[in-house]
Short mmCIF file of C-alpha atoms and ligand atoms in Angstrom, two decimals:
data_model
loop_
_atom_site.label_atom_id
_atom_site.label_comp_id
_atom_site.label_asym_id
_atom_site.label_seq_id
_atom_site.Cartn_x
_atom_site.Cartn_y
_atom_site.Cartn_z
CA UNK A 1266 67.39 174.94 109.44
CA UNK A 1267 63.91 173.81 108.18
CA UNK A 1268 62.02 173.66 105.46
CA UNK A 1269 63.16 177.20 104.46
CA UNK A 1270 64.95 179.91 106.62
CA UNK A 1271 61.78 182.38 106.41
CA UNK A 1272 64.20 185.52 104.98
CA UNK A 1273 62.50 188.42 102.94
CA UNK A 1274 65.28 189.56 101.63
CA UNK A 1275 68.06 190.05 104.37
CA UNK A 1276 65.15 190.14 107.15
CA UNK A 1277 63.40 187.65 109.09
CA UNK A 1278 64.75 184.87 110.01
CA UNK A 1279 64.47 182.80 113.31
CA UNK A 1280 66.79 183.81 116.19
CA UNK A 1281 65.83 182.19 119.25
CA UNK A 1282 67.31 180.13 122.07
CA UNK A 1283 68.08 176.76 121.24
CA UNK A 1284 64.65 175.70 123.13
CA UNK A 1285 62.38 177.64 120.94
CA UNK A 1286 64.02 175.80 117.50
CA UNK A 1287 62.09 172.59 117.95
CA UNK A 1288 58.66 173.83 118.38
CA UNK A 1289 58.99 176.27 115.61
CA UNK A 1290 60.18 173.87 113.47
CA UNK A 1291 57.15 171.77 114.23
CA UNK A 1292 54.78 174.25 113.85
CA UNK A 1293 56.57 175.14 110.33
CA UNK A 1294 56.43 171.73 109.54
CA UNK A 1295 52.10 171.77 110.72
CA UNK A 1296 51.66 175.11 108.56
CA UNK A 1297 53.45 173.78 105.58
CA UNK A 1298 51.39 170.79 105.79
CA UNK A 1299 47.86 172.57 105.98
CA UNK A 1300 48.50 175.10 104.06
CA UNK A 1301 48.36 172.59 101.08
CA UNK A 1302 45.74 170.39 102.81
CA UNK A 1303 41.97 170.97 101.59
CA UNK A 1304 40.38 169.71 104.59
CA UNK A 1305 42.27 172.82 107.05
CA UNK A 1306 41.33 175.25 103.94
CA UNK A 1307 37.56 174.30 104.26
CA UNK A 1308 37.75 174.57 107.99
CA UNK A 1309 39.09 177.73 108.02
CA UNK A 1310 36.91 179.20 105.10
CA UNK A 1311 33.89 177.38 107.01
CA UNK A 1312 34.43 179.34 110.77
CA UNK A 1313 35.73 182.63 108.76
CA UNK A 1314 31.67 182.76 107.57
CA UNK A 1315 30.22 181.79 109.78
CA UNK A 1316 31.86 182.67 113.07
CA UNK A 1317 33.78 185.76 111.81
CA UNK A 1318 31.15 187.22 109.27
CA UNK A 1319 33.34 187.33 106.23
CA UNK A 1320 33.94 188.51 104.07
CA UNK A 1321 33.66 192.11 105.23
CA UNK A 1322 31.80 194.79 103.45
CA UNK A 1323 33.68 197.37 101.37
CA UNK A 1324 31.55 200.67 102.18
CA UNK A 1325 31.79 203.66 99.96
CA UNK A 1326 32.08 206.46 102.24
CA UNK A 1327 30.33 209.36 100.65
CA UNK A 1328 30.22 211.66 103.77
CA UNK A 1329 33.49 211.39 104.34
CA UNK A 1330 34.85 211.30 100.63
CA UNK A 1331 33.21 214.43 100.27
CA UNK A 1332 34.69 216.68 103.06
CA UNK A 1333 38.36 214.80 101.93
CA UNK A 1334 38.44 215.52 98.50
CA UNK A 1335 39.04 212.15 97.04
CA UNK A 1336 36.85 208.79 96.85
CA UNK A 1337 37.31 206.73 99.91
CA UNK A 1338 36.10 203.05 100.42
CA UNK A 1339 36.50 201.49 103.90
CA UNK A 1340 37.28 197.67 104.53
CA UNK A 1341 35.24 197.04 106.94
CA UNK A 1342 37.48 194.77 109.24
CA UNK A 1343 35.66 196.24 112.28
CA UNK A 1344 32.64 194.06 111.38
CA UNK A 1345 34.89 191.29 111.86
CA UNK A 1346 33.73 188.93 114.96
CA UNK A 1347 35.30 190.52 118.01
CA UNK A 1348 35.60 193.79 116.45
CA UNK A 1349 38.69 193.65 114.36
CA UNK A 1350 40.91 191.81 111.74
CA UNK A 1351 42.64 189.99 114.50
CA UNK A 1352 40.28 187.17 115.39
CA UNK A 1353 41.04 185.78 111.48
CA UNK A 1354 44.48 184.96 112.36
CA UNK A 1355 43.56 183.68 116.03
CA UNK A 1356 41.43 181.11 113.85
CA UNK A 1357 43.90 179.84 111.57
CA UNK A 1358 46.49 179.31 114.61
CA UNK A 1359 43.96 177.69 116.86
CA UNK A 1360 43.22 175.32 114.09
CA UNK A 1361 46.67 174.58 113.50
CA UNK A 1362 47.18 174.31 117.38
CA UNK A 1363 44.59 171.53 117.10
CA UNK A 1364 46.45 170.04 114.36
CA UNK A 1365 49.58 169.63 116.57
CA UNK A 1366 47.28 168.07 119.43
CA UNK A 1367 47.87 171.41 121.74
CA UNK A 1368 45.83 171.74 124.94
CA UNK A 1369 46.95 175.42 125.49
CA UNK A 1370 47.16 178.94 123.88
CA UNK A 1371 49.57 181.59 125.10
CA UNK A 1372 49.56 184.76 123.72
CA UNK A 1373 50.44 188.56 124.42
CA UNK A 1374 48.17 191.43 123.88
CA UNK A 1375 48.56 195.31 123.64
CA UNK A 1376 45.41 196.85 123.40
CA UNK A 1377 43.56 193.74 124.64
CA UNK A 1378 42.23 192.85 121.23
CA UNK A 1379 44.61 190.32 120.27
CA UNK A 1380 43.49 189.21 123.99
CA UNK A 1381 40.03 189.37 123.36
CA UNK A 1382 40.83 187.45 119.86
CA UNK A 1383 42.45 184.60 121.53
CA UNK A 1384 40.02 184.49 124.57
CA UNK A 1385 37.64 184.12 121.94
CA UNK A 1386 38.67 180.96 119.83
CA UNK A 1387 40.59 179.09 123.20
CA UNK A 1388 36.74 178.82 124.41
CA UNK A 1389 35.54 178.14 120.93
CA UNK A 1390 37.45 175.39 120.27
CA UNK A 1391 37.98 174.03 124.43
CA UNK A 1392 41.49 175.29 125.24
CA UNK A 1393 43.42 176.36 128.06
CA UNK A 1394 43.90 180.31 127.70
CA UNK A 1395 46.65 182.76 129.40
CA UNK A 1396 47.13 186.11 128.20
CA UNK A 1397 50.44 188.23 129.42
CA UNK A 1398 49.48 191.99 129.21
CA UNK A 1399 51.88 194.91 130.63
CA UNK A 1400 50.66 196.64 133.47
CA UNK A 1401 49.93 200.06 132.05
CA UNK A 1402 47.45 198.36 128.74
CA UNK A 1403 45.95 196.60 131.71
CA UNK A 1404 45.06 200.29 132.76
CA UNK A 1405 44.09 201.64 129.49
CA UNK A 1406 42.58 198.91 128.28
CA UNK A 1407 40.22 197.67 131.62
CA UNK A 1408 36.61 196.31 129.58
CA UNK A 1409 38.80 194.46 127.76
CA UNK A 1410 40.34 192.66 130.59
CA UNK A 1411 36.90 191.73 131.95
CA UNK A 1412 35.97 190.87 128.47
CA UNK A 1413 38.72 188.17 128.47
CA UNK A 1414 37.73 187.22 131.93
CA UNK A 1415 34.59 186.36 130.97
CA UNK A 1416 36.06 184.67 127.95
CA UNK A 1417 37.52 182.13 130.92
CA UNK A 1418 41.02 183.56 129.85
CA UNK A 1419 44.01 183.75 132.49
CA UNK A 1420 45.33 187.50 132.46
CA UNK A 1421 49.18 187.50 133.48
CA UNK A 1422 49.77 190.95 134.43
CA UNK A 1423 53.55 192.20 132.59
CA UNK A 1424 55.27 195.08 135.44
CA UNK A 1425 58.85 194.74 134.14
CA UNK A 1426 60.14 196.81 131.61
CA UNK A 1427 57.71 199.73 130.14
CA UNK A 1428 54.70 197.30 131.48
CA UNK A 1429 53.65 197.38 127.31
CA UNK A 1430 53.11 195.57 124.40
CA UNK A 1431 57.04 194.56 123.95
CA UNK A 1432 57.31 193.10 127.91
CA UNK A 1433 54.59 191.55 127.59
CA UNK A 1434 55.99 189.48 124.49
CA UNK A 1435 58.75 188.72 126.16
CA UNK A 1436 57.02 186.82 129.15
CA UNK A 1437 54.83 184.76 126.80
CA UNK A 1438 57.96 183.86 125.32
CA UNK A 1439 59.19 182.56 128.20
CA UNK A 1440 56.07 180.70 129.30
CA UNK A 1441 56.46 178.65 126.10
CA UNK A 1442 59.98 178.01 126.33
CA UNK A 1443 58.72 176.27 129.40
CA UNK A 1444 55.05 174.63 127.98
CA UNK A 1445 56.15 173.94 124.64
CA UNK A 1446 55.07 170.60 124.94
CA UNK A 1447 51.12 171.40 125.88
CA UNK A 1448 50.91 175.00 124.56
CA UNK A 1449 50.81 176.73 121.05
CA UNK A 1450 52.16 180.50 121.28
CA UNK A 1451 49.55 182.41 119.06
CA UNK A 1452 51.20 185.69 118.15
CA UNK A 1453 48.98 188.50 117.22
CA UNK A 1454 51.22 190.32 114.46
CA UNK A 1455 53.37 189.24 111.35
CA UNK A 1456 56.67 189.83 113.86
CA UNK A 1457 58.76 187.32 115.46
CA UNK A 1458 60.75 184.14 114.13
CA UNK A 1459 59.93 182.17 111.32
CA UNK A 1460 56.95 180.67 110.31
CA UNK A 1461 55.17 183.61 112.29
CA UNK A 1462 55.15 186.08 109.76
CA UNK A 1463 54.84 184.13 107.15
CA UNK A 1464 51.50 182.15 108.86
CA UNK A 1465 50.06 185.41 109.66
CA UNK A 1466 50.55 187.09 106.37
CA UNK A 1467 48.85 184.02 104.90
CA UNK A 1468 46.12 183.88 107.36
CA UNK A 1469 45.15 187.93 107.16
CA UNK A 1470 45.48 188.11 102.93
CA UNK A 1471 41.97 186.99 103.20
CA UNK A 1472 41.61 190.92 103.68
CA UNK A 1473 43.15 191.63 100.27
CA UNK A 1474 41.75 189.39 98.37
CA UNK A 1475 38.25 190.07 99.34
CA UNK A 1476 39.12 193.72 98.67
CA UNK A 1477 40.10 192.88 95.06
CA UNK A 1478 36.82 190.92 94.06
CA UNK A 1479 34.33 193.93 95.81
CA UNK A 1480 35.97 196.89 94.03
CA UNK A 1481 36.48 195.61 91.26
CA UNK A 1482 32.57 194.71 91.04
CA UNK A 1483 31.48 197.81 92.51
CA UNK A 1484 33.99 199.91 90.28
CA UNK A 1485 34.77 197.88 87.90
CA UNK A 1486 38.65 198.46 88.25
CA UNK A 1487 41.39 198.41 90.77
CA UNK A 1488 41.70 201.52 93.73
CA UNK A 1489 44.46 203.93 93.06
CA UNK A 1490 45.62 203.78 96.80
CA UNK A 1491 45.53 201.54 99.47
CA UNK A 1492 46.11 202.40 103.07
CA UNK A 1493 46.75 201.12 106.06
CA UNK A 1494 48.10 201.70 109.98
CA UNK A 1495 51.44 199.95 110.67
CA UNK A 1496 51.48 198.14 114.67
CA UNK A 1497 53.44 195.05 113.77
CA UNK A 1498 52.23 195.05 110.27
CA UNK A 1499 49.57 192.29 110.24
CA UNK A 1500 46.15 194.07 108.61
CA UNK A 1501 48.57 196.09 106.29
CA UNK A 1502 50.37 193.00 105.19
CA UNK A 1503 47.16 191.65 104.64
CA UNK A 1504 45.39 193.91 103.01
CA UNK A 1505 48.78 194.71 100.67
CA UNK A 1506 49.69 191.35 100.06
CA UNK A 1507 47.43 190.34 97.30
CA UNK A 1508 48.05 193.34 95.33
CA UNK A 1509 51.97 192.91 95.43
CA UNK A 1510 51.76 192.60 91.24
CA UNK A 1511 49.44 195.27 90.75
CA UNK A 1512 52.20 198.15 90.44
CA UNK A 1513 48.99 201.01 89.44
CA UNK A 1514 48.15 200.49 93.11
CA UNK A 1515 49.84 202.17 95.78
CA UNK A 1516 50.36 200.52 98.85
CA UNK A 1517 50.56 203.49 101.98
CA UNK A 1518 51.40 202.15 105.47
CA UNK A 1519 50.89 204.48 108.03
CA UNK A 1520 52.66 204.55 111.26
CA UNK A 1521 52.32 206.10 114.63
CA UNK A 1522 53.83 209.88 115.62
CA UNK A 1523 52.71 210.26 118.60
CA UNK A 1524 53.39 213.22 120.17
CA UNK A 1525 55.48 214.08 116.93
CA UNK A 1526 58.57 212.65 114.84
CA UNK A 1527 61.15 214.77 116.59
CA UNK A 1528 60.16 213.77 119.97
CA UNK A 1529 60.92 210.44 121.42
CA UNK A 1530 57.02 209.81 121.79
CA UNK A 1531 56.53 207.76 118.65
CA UNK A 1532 56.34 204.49 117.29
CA UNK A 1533 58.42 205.35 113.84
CA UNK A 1534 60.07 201.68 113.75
CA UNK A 1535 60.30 201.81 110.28
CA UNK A 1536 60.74 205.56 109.81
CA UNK A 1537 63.18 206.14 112.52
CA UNK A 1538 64.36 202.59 113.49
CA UNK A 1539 67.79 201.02 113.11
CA UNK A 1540 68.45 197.31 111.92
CA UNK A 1541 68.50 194.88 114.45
CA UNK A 1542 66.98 191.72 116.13
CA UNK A 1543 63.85 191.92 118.18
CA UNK A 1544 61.56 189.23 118.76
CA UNK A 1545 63.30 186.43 116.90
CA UNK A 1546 63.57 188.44 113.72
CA UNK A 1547 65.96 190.64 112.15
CA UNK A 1548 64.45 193.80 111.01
CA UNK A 1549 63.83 197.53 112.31
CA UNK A 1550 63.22 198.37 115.68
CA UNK A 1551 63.62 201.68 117.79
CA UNK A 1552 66.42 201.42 119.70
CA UNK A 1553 69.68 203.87 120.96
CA UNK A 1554 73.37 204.02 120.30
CA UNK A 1555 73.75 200.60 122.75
CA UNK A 1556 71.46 198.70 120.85
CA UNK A 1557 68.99 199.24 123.77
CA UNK A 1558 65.23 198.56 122.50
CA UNK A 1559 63.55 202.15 123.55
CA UNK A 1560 59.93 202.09 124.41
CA UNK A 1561 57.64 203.42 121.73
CA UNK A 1562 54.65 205.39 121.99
CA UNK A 1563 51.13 205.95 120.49
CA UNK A 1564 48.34 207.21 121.75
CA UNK A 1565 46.48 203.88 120.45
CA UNK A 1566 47.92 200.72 121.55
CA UNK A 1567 47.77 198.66 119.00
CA UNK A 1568 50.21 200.75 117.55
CA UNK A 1569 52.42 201.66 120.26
CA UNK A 1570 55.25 198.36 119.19
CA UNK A 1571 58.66 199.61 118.55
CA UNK A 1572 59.52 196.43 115.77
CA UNK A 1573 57.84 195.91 112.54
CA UNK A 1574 57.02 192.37 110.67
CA UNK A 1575 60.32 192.06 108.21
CA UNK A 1576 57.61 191.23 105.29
CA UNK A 1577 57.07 195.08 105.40
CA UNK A 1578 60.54 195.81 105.79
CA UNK A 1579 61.43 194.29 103.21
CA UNK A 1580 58.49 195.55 101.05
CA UNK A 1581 59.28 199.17 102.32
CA UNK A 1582 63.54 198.86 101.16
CA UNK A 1583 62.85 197.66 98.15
CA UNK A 1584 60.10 200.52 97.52
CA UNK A 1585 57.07 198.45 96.78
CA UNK A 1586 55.27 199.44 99.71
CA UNK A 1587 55.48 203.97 100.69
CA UNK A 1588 55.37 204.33 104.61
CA UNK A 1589 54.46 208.08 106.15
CA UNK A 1590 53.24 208.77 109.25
CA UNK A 1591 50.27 210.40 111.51
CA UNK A 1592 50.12 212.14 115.05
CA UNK A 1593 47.93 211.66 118.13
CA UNK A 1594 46.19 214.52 117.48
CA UNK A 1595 45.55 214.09 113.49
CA UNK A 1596 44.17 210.69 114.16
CA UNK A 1597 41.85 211.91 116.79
CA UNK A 1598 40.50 214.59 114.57
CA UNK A 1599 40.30 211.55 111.69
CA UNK A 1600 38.77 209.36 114.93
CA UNK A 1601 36.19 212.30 115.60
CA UNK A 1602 35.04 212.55 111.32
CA UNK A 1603 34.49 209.35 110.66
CA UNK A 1604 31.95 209.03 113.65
CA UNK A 1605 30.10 212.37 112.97
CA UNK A 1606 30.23 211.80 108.94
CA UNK A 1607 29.69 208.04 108.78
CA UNK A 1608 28.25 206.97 112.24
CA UNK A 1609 31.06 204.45 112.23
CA UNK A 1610 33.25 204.81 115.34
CA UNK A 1611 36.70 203.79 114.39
CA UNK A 1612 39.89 201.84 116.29
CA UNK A 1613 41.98 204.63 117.11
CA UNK A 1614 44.88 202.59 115.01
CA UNK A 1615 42.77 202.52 112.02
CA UNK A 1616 42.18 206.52 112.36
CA UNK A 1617 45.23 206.60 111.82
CA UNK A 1618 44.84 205.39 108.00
CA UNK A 1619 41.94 207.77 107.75
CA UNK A 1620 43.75 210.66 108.92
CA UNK A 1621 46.40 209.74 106.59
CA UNK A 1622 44.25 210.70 103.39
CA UNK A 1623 43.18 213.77 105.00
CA UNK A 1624 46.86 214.71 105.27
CA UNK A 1625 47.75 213.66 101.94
CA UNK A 1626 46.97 216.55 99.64
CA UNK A 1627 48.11 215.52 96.38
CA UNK A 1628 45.43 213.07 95.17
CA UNK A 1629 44.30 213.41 91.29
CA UNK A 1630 40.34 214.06 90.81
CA UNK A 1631 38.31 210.57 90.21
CA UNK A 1632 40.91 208.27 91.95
CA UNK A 1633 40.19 205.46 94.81
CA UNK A 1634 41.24 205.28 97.73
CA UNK A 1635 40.82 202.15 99.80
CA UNK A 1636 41.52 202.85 103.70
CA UNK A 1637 41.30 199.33 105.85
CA UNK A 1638 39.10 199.99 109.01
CA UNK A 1639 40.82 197.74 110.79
CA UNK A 1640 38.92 197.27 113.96
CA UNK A 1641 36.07 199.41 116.30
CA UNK A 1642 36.27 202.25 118.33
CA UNK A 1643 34.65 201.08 121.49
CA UNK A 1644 37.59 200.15 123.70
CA UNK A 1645 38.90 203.82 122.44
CA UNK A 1646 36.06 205.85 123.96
CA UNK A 1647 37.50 206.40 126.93
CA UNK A 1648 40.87 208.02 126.11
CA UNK A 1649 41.07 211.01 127.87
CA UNK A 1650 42.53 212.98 124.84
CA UNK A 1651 39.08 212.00 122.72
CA UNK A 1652 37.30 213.61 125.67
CA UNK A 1653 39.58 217.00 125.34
CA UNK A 1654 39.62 217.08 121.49
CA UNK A 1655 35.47 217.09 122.13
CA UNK A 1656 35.66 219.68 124.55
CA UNK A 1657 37.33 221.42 122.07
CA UNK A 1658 35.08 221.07 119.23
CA UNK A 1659 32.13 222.00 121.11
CA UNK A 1660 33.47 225.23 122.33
C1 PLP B 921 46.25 195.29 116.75
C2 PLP B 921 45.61 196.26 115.89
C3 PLP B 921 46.32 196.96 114.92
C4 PLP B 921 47.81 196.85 114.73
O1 PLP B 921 48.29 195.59 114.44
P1 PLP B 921 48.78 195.15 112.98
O2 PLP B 921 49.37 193.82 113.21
O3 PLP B 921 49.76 196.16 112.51
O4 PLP B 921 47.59 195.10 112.12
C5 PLP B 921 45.63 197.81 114.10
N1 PLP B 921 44.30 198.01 114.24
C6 PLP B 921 43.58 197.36 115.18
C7 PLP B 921 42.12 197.63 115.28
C8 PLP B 921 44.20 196.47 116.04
O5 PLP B 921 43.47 195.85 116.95
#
């Protein structure tokens, strides 16, 4: 093994072909290495102004505070270059990938934002781009494809499997099993084999810690809640991370329902999943008697992943970190409030969070609740269920 075997706790870990050991042990190796070096920290401080626009505002939301019952801030990660908190990790792997004299980024997306993300700093920074994305997000997720496009990215279109998120993975996998020695794999999520969630825990605590410095000048103390949706676990990592020590805050990670927790329409990995290894790590993933990963579902997908990062598994068995969950149709009604009330429109994965508060009725008068906004709304707009809920509304 490397320099460490990347366990929290009993999950984690790094269990891929033989092929895949080298490279990850390299790009350990890189990670550990600029992680300590001042020269990557300034760089990455430096295009995180300037390029992203951090740090993000924390916004009191008074509308919305008001018709919830409880005072809610929102981390504004959808002010984040790129329109959500993933571009901050596709900046700290690009610059690593230029550290390790790469040529190429591979990557997977869901909802097309990770795509987007990478897109983004492979054209930045002059590199080759190809993004693997299932057949069906290709569907949902159509500006986004012509946004990466235009980027100068290569789309891969994924049709095995459920054409998702999870096959999608898989084939960028494979492409750098067979490019290792030009290409850097930039996952989008704190999942997969060691250093991955490590790196992207590291990269995305920027979130937290900028959190930590704004309320505590704006209110002078420390939020009674924090809360945030659960895809792979990245902008909830993030945004929890920092405040690990701080055992007056509660840390709320809120995962997908779907269609409901006793259907199979959900994306409940940590909820309803079963120990296992998917994508290189040991940690819970939906899956049926065989062992047989079963597709997961959201009606956002960011959030539609059936694995979690084992950081937050971790965090979740040993209690420091509550998870609960929200349906389709709560976070549409959360979607729908926070436009009308605050004239933000919100990532259908971060509604989620906001829903969550609205759900939760047991909140004590004067606390603070902190709910990351972790990306835009735009791409969401079309969903044909915001349309119906609308329709609904107006009549
Ligand atoms: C991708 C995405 C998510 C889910 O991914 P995490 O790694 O769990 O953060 C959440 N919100 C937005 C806006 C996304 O784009």
């Amino acid at each position: 093994m490397g320099l460490s075997s990347g366990k929290f706790g009993r999950f984690g870990g790094r269990y891929v072909p033989e092929t895949l050991m080298g490279p990850l042990l390299e790009l350990e190796r890189e990670f550990y290495a600029a992680r300590q070096d001042p020269v990557f920290k300034k760089e990455f401080e430096f295009y995180l102004k300037n390029y992203c626009g951090r740090p993000t505002p924390l916004f009191f939301a008074e509308n919305l505070s008001r018709v919830y019952g409880v005072k809610i801030y929102l981390k504004r990660e959808d002010l984040n270059h790129t329109g959500a908190h993933k571009i901050t990790n596709c900046l700290g792997q690009a610059l690593l990938a230029k550290r390790l004299g790469k040529k190429r980024l591979i990557a997977e997306t869901g909802a097309g934002q990770h795509g987007i993300a990478v897109a983004t700093v492979a054209a930045l920074f002059g590199l080759e781009c190809t993004i693997y994305m299932g057949e069906i997000d290709m569907k949902r997720q159509a500006l986004n494809l012509s946004k990466m496009r235009l980027l100068g990215a290569e789309i891969i279109k994924v049709t095995s499997g459920s054409r998702t998120l999870k096959d999608a993975t898989n084939e960028a996998m494979r492409d750098w099993v067979t490019n290792v020695r030009t290409s850097h794999y930039l996952l989008g999520s704190a999942v997969g084999p060691h250093p991955y969630p490590l790196m992207v825990r590291e990269f995305q605590s920027v979130i937290g810690r900028e959190v930590k410095k704004q309320i505590r000048k704006i209110e002078g103390r420390l939020p009674d809640y924090l809360v945030a949706c659960i895809g792979g676990g990245s902008n909830s990592i993030g945004l929890f991370h920092p405040f690990l020590k701080e055992k007056g805050v509660k840390k709320i990670g809120v995962e997908a329902a779907g269609r409901g927790q006793e259907t199979s329409f959900h994306a409940l990995s940590l909820l309803k999943g079963k120990l296992g290894i998917f994508h290189g790590a040991y940690t819970y993933v939906l899956q049926d008697e065989d062992g047989q990963i079963l597709n997961s579902y959201s009606i956002s997908a960011g959030l539609d992943y059936p694995g979690v990062g084992p950081e937050l598994a971790f965090l979740v068995e040993t209690g420091k970190i509550l998870v609960d969950s929200v349906d389709d149709e709560l976070a549409l009604e959360a979607f729908n409030e926070v436009a009308r009330l605050e004239g933000i429109i919100p990532a259908m994965e971060s509604s989620h969070a906001v829903a969550w508060v609205k759900k939760f009725k047991k909140f004590k008068k004067g606390e603070i609740v902190i709910v990351n906004l972790s990306g835009r709304g735009d791409k969401d707009i079309s969903i044909k269920e915001v349309k119906n809920a609308k329709t609904r509304n107006n009549n």
